[in-house]
Amino acid sequence: MKAKFLLLILCSGLFLFQQQGFAQGILKGRVIDAQNLSLPGANVILKGTQTGTVTNQQGDFSLVNLDAGTYEAEVSYLGYGTVTRSFTIEDNKTTVLNLTLDEAILEGAEFVVFGDRLKGQAKALNQQKTNANITNIVSSDQIGRFPDANVGDALKRIPGITMQNDQGEARNIIIRGMAPQLNSVTLNGERIPSAEGDNRNIQMDLIPSDMIQTIEVNKAVLPNMDADAIGGSVNLVTRQAPNALRISGTAAGGVNLLSDKPIWTGALILGNRFANDKLGVIFSASYNNHDFGSDNIEAVWYESDNGLALEEFDIREYRVQRIRRSLSLALDYEFDEDHKIYLSGMYNHRDDWENRFRMRVSRLDDSFDDGDFSQTAPGVFQTRGRVEYQTKGGIDNDRVKGTRLEDQRVYNLTLGGDHLFNKLQMNWNLTYAKASEERPNERYISYRSSNQDVQLDISNPEKPFAYLSNRADNFGIGFNEISEQYGYTDDKDLNGRLDFKLPYSNRGLLQFGLRYRGKDKARENNFFAYEPVDEDSFGPTLGDVPNEDYSDPNYLNGSQYQIGNFVTPQFLGNLNLNNAGQFDKEDVLDEYVPGNYTATENIVGGYVMADHQFSDKFSAIAGIRLERTMIDYVGNILDLDNETVSPAEGDQDYTNVMPGLHLKYDFTPNAILRFAWTNTIARPNYFDLVPYAEFSPEDDELARGNPNLKAATAMNFDLMAERYFDNVGLISFGGFYKDIDDFVYTITTQGFDDPIFGTDLEYSRPENGGTAEVFGFEASIQRQIWKNFGIYLNYTFTNSSTTGIEGRDGEDLQLPGTAENMFNASLSYENERLVVRVSLNYASDYIDELGGEPFEDRYYGRQTFLDVNASYAINPKWRIFAEGNNLTNQPLRYYQGVRARTMQEEFYNARFNFGLKFDLFD
């Protein structure tokens, strides 16, 4: 099927090529700066006409269908002024016009554009200004001026974006309050597969920021873009071959204040052109080695007849080493002025070696239901519960190193071409991409004892606490279990696209094309439990085996959280679990079989749109996109009584027609009003569609899939006013409204009775809601406010309402993921050598997951990050820098029902880096 679709796309292109006749003359060229760097987003206009275009990422432009004669081309660029050049067009010939712009001394301005930061800001603002749709652009030069190690941390500084963190780094993206599954992330316009098994989310902490040339956030997608972008679409543009030799790099070291261990970072970029400038080559590499960790507490709250209490409480300590490696190579070859092909690839590999030590007090609800407690002070109780000490690790070999290894990899390879057949422009590409996550030999060992005397302190619900009444009882906890599991997920994409542009007049451009996306996704896990043949060899208690006290008097959540003694990872990693003389092995089907599945998705799309310039001030793009989706999936249903597994198969097939309209009015060349009406889609996660049943008897938790889920659809309206400044600045203000049908949410209810798995369960499943309305506004300013000082400010307000939430009729519920307030502020100072920046990022709290009632709702807590960075240019080619992240020691925090009731609080502390950057060029 995939081969047929790709063949259809190629045949369509050949047919259209054969139909082309001859046309008039063509103008092509490239716009660069004094350092021979390409200038994307430059405005190219033929004076005295309404004919014009914009340079692409390589600084290239082309104008077709020109009558023979002499013209003047006017090229303008914020911060660089305007340049005019004359040229002559001949019939049926291509004229090449390359232009070099230099930094301008702006009349009436207080400064000259000279610093790297302002050059990067100029590139970003010029692209944002000249784009046909509502976007935000961040260039690599801007990214380098913020202390952001990965793409996710760079994205959180864009208006309307907040990030969900994992282990102290930004991972999942939320755009305008839209949860991660409602947004798309692409690499050079192609969707990135997900390394995680149960969703479509792209792990933004997998991609280093120094591997990306430009970040484009499309908040109103055009008909020629994939439509799965209810919140928006983030496009990561990799580096393109330079116009001459360029060698750049970074070498840095630092320290994490939680682990007190070093951070090592290196990056290298090599690029040049060969074969009389026909062949362009650029190679990029990045390496980051970070030893860190986190201090964590987690709580499950419970309302009993005897009052508010905890059902369960954890103290967790994580020790992690993360190594991130990335490589990319891009080649392009120009056969002549009209034909060019390119080949590009990127490989990202992240290893996380993690040990986790978890102390858990559970079944406190049983004691409170039975009245088995005594109150010793307000909010302080003596009661009984089950206490467990669990060590997470892995086999102790050269690869796994006695830890839980999470090996995530994403790579892609794209072959494409740009062609000009007289007045018909044709672009095509074929992409293969794969993402995978492997967890080999992941081990757990736990010691557990029921009916222990524990102290429960909820006098301050922001800092709940439960622990053994007598801490020395830690050593007397008895052996519980050992397990080892293997997890593997892969996600393979094969994509193809064919796009055409054809002028139908000197004011209008017709664009049309075909699209195919094919995906195969699978998860294959296993889980084995091991019972020692001689249980005495593990000691009757925790104190009889190798153990270590992992308590920390400086525990970031508070000194009262002393975690205690645990089995060492070395002891766990060196156990020979496959020795039948030492261990009895049991295949625990219910731990993994329901989570295994395969899914195949094919999407066929096409579009047509017209881009018309009605006057020198007013232009419009109108079009329609059609996408047909075909999904097949196979999961597993486990019969616990008979221990049998049967396949659960399903499929979906639907078509979406999505019109769009984009209007743009230029009051002046630098004052723009934009309007967009778009229609978009968000398909359900593959695993959510599988009719699985996943049951955890230890925690009385049941999760099911829902094969009846529908894709969410949205009608979106956007209005944005922008005022750009020649001295590289912007003031913008706009509003947005989204009307969403069939949004997907996860609901968790307590006390559920299931005929197969039992009673009084915690039950989770995905459901379609009814409708959701999301509205808000954005305001942004980037200006030099006085001499060498600059500000970067943006604020986004978002509000939402929903209908059709199961069991919650009549409640005013927000759409999960909608942060009401998001704010970024940055103050910078720059002169010829020194750049200093202080940056603040804030996002308010929002509902993350709905429960069966308000008490059970889970919220993601508000966040405030403070970062600083500075650099000093030794000379134009060498620069030293220093940066500090998370100076506020902002924790990841969830709360249950009300802000004061902590569900999870995880601290990471600050980190600092110091290093050297160089940029050598001809």
mmCIF file of C-alpha atoms in Angstrom, residues 412-660:
data_model
loop_
_atom_site.group_PDB
_atom_site.id
_atom_site.type_symbol
_atom_site.label_atom_id
_atom_site.label_comp_id
_atom_site.label_asym_id
_atom_site.label_seq_id
_atom_site.Cartn_x
_atom_site.Cartn_y
_atom_site.Cartn_z
ATOM 1 C CA ASN A 412 15.551 10.256 9.903
ATOM 2 C CA LEU A 413 16.781 10.350 6.316
ATOM 3 C CA THR A 414 15.288 12.645 3.673
ATOM 4 C CA LEU A 415 15.894 12.789 -0.079
ATOM 5 C CA GLY A 416 14.300 15.663 -1.940
ATOM 6 C CA GLY A 417 14.505 18.087 -4.806
ATOM 7 C CA ASP A 418 13.589 21.619 -5.872
ATOM 8 C CA HIS A 419 12.914 22.093 -9.572
ATOM 9 C CA LEU A 420 11.827 24.907 -11.847
ATOM 10 C CA PHE A 421 10.248 23.952 -15.172
ATOM 11 C CA ASN A 422 9.775 27.353 -16.757
ATOM 12 C CA LYS A 423 7.064 28.875 -14.571
ATOM 13 C CA LEU A 424 6.128 25.662 -12.721
ATOM 14 C CA GLN A 425 7.987 25.104 -9.454
ATOM 15 C CA MET A 426 8.067 21.557 -8.103
ATOM 16 C CA ASN A 427 9.338 20.361 -4.715
ATOM 17 C CA TRP A 428 9.374 16.754 -3.553
ATOM 18 C CA ASN A 429 10.816 14.625 -0.792
ATOM 19 C CA LEU A 430 10.838 11.096 0.580
ATOM 20 C CA THR A 431 11.571 10.528 4.274
ATOM 21 C CA TYR A 432 12.212 7.461 6.374
ATOM 22 C CA ALA A 433 12.292 7.955 10.142
ATOM 23 C CA LYS A 434 12.418 5.684 13.164
ATOM 24 C CA ALA A 435 12.164 6.220 16.901
ATOM 25 C CA SER A 436 12.796 3.567 19.517
ATOM 26 C CA GLU A 437 12.962 3.129 23.258
ATOM 27 C CA GLU A 438 14.629 0.123 24.875
ATOM 28 C CA ARG A 439 14.835 -0.752 28.559
ATOM 29 C CA PRO A 440 16.989 -3.892 28.893
ATOM 30 C CA ASN A 441 17.257 -5.940 32.111
ATOM 31 C CA GLU A 442 15.342 -3.458 34.271
ATOM 32 C CA ARG A 443 15.320 -4.829 37.821
ATOM 33 C CA TYR A 444 13.471 -4.158 41.065
ATOM 34 C CA ILE A 445 13.978 -5.576 44.540
ATOM 35 C CA SER A 446 11.709 -4.718 47.433
ATOM 36 C CA TYR A 447 11.430 -5.417 51.143
ATOM 37 C CA ARG A 448 7.959 -4.964 52.569
ATOM 38 C CA SER A 449 5.987 -5.405 55.766
ATOM 39 C CA SER A 450 2.296 -4.925 56.446
ATOM 40 C CA ASN A 451 0.627 -3.632 59.599
ATOM 41 C CA GLN A 452 3.561 -1.449 60.646
ATOM 42 C CA ASP A 453 3.270 1.396 63.131
ATOM 43 C CA VAL A 454 3.551 4.624 61.158
ATOM 44 C CA GLN A 455 3.272 8.318 61.823
ATOM 45 C CA LEU A 456 1.131 10.394 59.463
ATOM 46 C CA ASP A 457 1.519 14.182 59.386
ATOM 47 C CA ILE A 458 -0.863 16.204 57.201
ATOM 48 C CA SER A 459 -0.867 19.306 59.384
ATOM 49 C CA ASN A 460 0.648 21.078 56.360
ATOM 50 C CA PRO A 461 -0.934 19.415 53.277
ATOM 51 C CA GLU A 462 1.669 21.064 51.043
ATOM 52 C CA LYS A 463 4.269 18.936 52.852
ATOM 53 C CA PRO A 464 2.510 15.640 53.725
ATOM 54 C CA PHE A 465 4.577 13.007 55.469
ATOM 55 C CA ALA A 466 4.252 9.354 56.494
ATOM 56 C CA TYR A 467 7.003 7.132 57.881
ATOM 57 C CA LEU A 468 7.769 4.385 60.350
ATOM 58 C CA SER A 469 7.071 5.484 63.897
ATOM 59 C CA ASN A 470 10.355 3.843 64.866
ATOM 60 C CA ARG A 471 12.937 4.496 62.140
ATOM 61 C CA ALA A 472 15.060 1.572 63.325
ATOM 62 C CA ASP A 473 12.274 -0.750 62.110
ATOM 63 C CA ASN A 474 13.608 -0.028 58.601
ATOM 64 C CA PHE A 475 16.184 -2.820 59.095
ATOM 65 C CA GLY A 476 13.524 -5.291 60.213
ATOM 66 C CA ILE A 477 11.408 -5.108 57.033
ATOM 67 C CA GLY A 478 11.207 -8.542 55.373
ATOM 68 C CA PHE A 479 11.932 -9.641 51.808
ATOM 69 C CA ASN A 480 9.098 -9.183 49.296
ATOM 70 C CA GLU A 481 10.043 -9.753 45.639
ATOM 71 C CA ILE A 482 12.535 -9.451 42.791
ATOM 72 C CA SER A 483 11.542 -8.755 39.199
ATOM 73 C CA GLU A 484 13.218 -8.133 35.860
ATOM 74 C CA GLN A 485 11.566 -6.745 32.774
ATOM 75 C CA TYR A 486 12.394 -5.805 29.224
ATOM 76 C CA GLY A 487 10.706 -3.016 27.313
ATOM 77 C CA TYR A 488 10.940 -2.130 23.639
ATOM 78 C CA THR A 489 8.927 0.282 21.518
ATOM 79 C CA ASP A 490 9.568 1.342 17.944
ATOM 80 C CA ASP A 491 7.794 3.778 15.666
ATOM 81 C CA LYS A 492 8.645 3.771 11.942
ATOM 82 C CA ASP A 493 7.509 6.406 9.418
ATOM 83 C CA LEU A 494 7.679 6.434 5.633
ATOM 84 C CA ASN A 495 6.533 9.758 4.216
ATOM 85 C CA GLY A 496 6.351 11.364 0.805
ATOM 86 C CA ARG A 497 5.145 14.680 -0.552
ATOM 87 C CA LEU A 498 4.933 16.510 -3.867
ATOM 88 C CA ASP A 499 4.216 20.239 -4.060
ATOM 89 C CA PHE A 500 3.712 22.577 -7.002
ATOM 90 C CA LYS A 501 3.563 26.343 -7.457
ATOM 91 C CA LEU A 502 2.173 27.874 -10.620
ATOM 92 C CA PRO A 503 1.561 31.606 -11.175
ATOM 93 C CA TYR A 504 -1.800 32.247 -12.785
ATOM 94 C CA SER A 505 -1.185 36.024 -13.105
ATOM 95 C CA ASN A 506 1.362 38.592 -12.011
ATOM 96 C CA ARG A 507 -0.627 38.865 -8.765
ATOM 97 C CA GLY A 508 -1.517 35.282 -7.999
ATOM 98 C CA LEU A 509 0.117 31.936 -7.269
ATOM 99 C CA LEU A 510 -1.674 28.590 -7.329
ATOM 100 C CA GLN A 511 -0.240 25.912 -5.028
ATOM 101 C CA PHE A 512 -1.291 22.274 -4.926
ATOM 102 C CA GLY A 513 0.153 18.967 -3.864
ATOM 103 C CA LEU A 514 -0.157 15.424 -2.578
ATOM 104 C CA ARG A 515 0.926 13.895 0.695
ATOM 105 C CA TYR A 516 1.408 10.376 2.081
ATOM 106 C CA ARG A 517 2.296 9.414 5.652
ATOM 107 C CA GLY A 518 2.704 5.790 6.663
ATOM 108 C CA LYS A 519 3.413 4.621 10.189
ATOM 109 C CA ASP A 520 4.060 1.306 11.918
ATOM 110 C CA LYS A 521 4.240 1.302 15.703
ATOM 111 C CA ALA A 522 4.742 -1.599 18.097
ATOM 112 C CA ARG A 523 5.448 -2.242 21.756
ATOM 113 C CA GLU A 524 6.874 -5.533 22.979
ATOM 114 C CA ASN A 525 7.531 -5.886 26.706
ATOM 115 C CA ASN A 526 7.970 -8.783 29.122
ATOM 116 C CA PHE A 527 8.043 -9.175 32.904
ATOM 117 C CA PHE A 528 9.380 -11.963 35.111
ATOM 118 C CA ALA A 529 9.181 -12.411 38.878
ATOM 119 C CA TYR A 530 11.886 -14.349 40.713
ATOM 120 C CA GLU A 531 11.488 -16.271 43.958
ATOM 121 C CA PRO A 532 14.739 -17.267 45.745
ATOM 122 C CA VAL A 533 15.019 -21.014 46.220
ATOM 123 C CA ASP A 534 16.677 -20.236 49.555
ATOM 124 C CA GLU A 535 14.944 -17.124 50.844
ATOM 125 C CA ASP A 536 17.298 -17.034 53.821
ATOM 126 C CA SER A 537 20.091 -16.119 51.415
ATOM 127 C CA PHE A 538 18.365 -12.751 51.164
ATOM 128 C CA GLY A 539 18.239 -12.495 54.909
ATOM 129 C CA PRO A 540 15.011 -12.537 56.785
ATOM 130 C CA THR A 541 15.224 -8.740 56.821
ATOM 131 C CA LEU A 542 16.642 -5.797 54.876
ATOM 132 C CA GLY A 543 19.356 -5.372 57.503
ATOM 133 C CA ASP A 544 20.797 -8.811 56.601
ATOM 134 C CA VAL A 545 21.734 -7.977 52.987
ATOM 135 C CA PRO A 546 24.074 -5.318 51.529
ATOM 136 C CA ASN A 547 22.335 -2.006 52.091
ATOM 137 C CA GLU A 548 23.092 1.681 52.281
ATOM 138 C CA ASP A 549 21.504 4.701 53.919
ATOM 139 C CA TYR A 550 20.427 7.084 51.166
ATOM 140 C CA SER A 551 19.100 9.734 53.532
ATOM 141 C CA ASP A 552 20.218 13.291 52.873
ATOM 142 C CA PRO A 553 20.035 15.971 55.595
ATOM 143 C CA ASN A 554 19.810 18.543 52.778
ATOM 144 C CA TYR A 555 16.884 16.824 51.035
ATOM 145 C CA LEU A 556 15.354 19.615 48.960
ATOM 146 C CA ASN A 557 11.731 18.876 49.917
ATOM 147 C CA GLY A 558 12.626 19.260 53.605
ATOM 148 C CA SER A 559 14.955 17.754 56.179
ATOM 149 C CA GLN A 560 12.094 15.666 57.634
ATOM 150 C CA TYR A 561 12.133 13.445 54.525
ATOM 151 C CA GLN A 562 14.904 11.002 55.419
ATOM 152 C CA ILE A 563 14.425 8.079 53.084
ATOM 153 C CA GLY A 564 16.324 5.366 55.005
ATOM 154 C CA ASN A 565 18.260 2.222 54.030
ATOM 155 C CA PHE A 566 17.878 0.270 50.777
ATOM 156 C CA VAL A 567 19.406 -2.726 49.057
ATOM 157 C CA THR A 568 22.361 -1.473 47.037
ATOM 158 C CA PRO A 569 22.115 -1.461 43.212
ATOM 159 C CA GLN A 570 25.384 -3.427 43.106
ATOM 160 C CA PHE A 571 23.845 -6.330 45.037
ATOM 161 C CA LEU A 572 20.751 -6.311 42.812
ATOM 162 C CA GLY A 573 22.765 -6.012 39.588
ATOM 163 C CA ASN A 574 25.051 -8.928 40.362
ATOM 164 C CA LEU A 575 22.289 -11.453 41.059
ATOM 165 C CA ASN A 576 22.275 -14.333 38.554
ATOM 166 C CA LEU A 577 18.516 -14.497 38.088
ATOM 167 C CA ASN A 578 18.773 -17.120 35.333
ATOM 168 C CA ASN A 579 20.395 -19.641 37.660
ATOM 169 C CA ALA A 580 17.581 -22.168 38.208
ATOM 170 C CA GLY A 581 19.373 -23.483 41.263
ATOM 171 C CA GLN A 582 19.007 -20.106 42.975
ATOM 172 C CA PHE A 583 15.716 -18.682 41.619
ATOM 173 C CA ASP A 584 12.316 -19.876 40.509
ATOM 174 C CA LYS A 585 11.204 -17.839 37.510
ATOM 175 C CA GLU A 586 7.580 -16.847 36.792
ATOM 176 C CA ASP A 587 6.259 -15.195 33.652
ATOM 177 C CA VAL A 588 3.829 -12.543 34.993
ATOM 178 C CA LEU A 589 1.511 -12.055 32.028
ATOM 179 C CA ASP A 590 -0.758 -9.429 33.560
ATOM 180 C CA GLU A 591 2.184 -7.058 34.059
ATOM 181 C CA TYR A 592 2.920 -6.651 30.347
ATOM 182 C CA VAL A 593 0.634 -8.534 27.952
ATOM 183 C CA PRO A 594 -2.159 -5.901 27.938
ATOM 184 C CA GLY A 595 0.380 -3.200 27.112
ATOM 185 C CA ASN A 596 1.803 -4.880 24.012
ATOM 186 C CA TYR A 597 0.311 -3.905 20.663
ATOM 187 C CA THR A 598 0.975 -3.128 17.005
ATOM 188 C CA ALA A 599 -0.583 -0.323 14.988
ATOM 189 C CA THR A 600 -0.446 0.710 11.346
ATOM 190 C CA GLU A 601 -1.594 4.132 10.182
ATOM 191 C CA ASN A 602 -1.801 5.445 6.624
ATOM 192 C CA ILE A 603 -2.730 9.048 5.859
ATOM 193 C CA VAL A 604 -3.297 10.255 2.306
ATOM 194 C CA GLY A 605 -3.733 13.966 1.781
ATOM 195 C CA GLY A 606 -3.997 16.608 -0.869
ATOM 196 C CA TYR A 607 -4.488 20.338 -1.003
ATOM 197 C CA VAL A 608 -5.006 23.270 -3.304
ATOM 198 C CA MET A 609 -4.639 26.926 -2.363
ATOM 199 C CA ALA A 610 -4.373 30.300 -4.055
ATOM 200 C CA ASP A 611 -2.104 33.095 -2.862
ATOM 201 C CA HIS A 612 -3.349 36.373 -4.326
ATOM 202 C CA GLN A 613 -1.999 39.920 -3.955
ATOM 203 C CA PHE A 614 -5.057 42.138 -4.362
ATOM 204 C CA SER A 615 -3.064 45.350 -3.889
ATOM 205 C CA ASP A 616 0.322 46.435 -2.582
ATOM 206 C CA LYS A 617 -1.188 46.274 0.924
ATOM 207 C CA PHE A 618 -3.728 43.438 0.893
ATOM 208 C CA SER A 619 -3.148 39.740 0.169
ATOM 209 C CA ALA A 620 -5.041 36.532 0.839
ATOM 210 C CA ILE A 621 -4.467 32.795 0.848
ATOM 211 C CA ALA A 622 -7.511 30.573 0.445
ATOM 212 C CA GLY A 623 -7.464 26.821 0.126
ATOM 213 C CA ILE A 624 -8.701 23.441 1.183
ATOM 214 C CA ARG A 625 -6.996 20.326 2.491
ATOM 215 C CA LEU A 626 -8.308 16.769 2.440
ATOM 216 C CA GLU A 627 -6.885 13.981 4.601
ATOM 217 C CA ARG A 628 -8.005 10.358 4.725
ATOM 218 C CA THR A 629 -6.891 8.314 7.736
ATOM 219 C CA MET A 630 -6.744 4.507 7.873
ATOM 220 C CA ILE A 631 -5.678 2.809 11.120
ATOM 221 C CA ASP A 632 -5.363 -0.897 11.941
ATOM 222 C CA TYR A 633 -4.297 -2.104 15.382
ATOM 223 C CA VAL A 634 -3.914 -5.343 17.300
ATOM 224 C CA GLY A 635 -3.747 -5.552 21.086
ATOM 225 C CA ASN A 636 -4.114 -8.304 23.659
ATOM 226 C CA ILE A 637 -6.858 -9.370 26.024
ATOM 227 C CA LEU A 638 -5.690 -11.423 28.972
ATOM 228 C CA ASP A 639 -7.930 -13.993 30.637
ATOM 229 C CA LEU A 640 -6.518 -14.066 34.170
ATOM 230 C CA ASP A 641 -8.524 -17.090 35.267
ATOM 231 C CA ASN A 642 -7.277 -19.310 32.432
ATOM 232 C CA GLU A 643 -4.018 -17.440 31.808
ATOM 233 C CA THR A 644 -4.718 -17.215 28.081
ATOM 234 C CA VAL A 645 -4.084 -14.358 25.678
ATOM 235 C CA SER A 646 -6.330 -13.536 22.728
ATOM 236 C CA PRO A 647 -5.844 -10.797 20.101
ATOM 237 C CA ALA A 648 -7.994 -7.653 20.158
ATOM 238 C CA GLU A 649 -8.172 -6.212 16.640
ATOM 239 C CA GLY A 650 -9.735 -3.049 15.352
ATOM 240 C CA ASP A 651 -9.587 -0.443 12.630
ATOM 241 C CA GLN A 652 -10.703 3.064 11.785
ATOM 242 C CA ASP A 653 -11.202 4.773 8.427
ATOM 243 C CA TYR A 654 -12.331 8.394 8.097
ATOM 244 C CA THR A 655 -11.912 11.471 5.900
ATOM 245 C CA ASN A 656 -11.584 15.111 6.917
ATOM 246 C CA VAL A 657 -12.096 18.121 4.658
ATOM 247 C CA MET A 658 -10.471 21.235 6.103
ATOM 248 C CA PRO A 659 -10.782 24.645 4.408
ATOM 249 C CA GLY A 660 -8.647 27.613 5.408
#
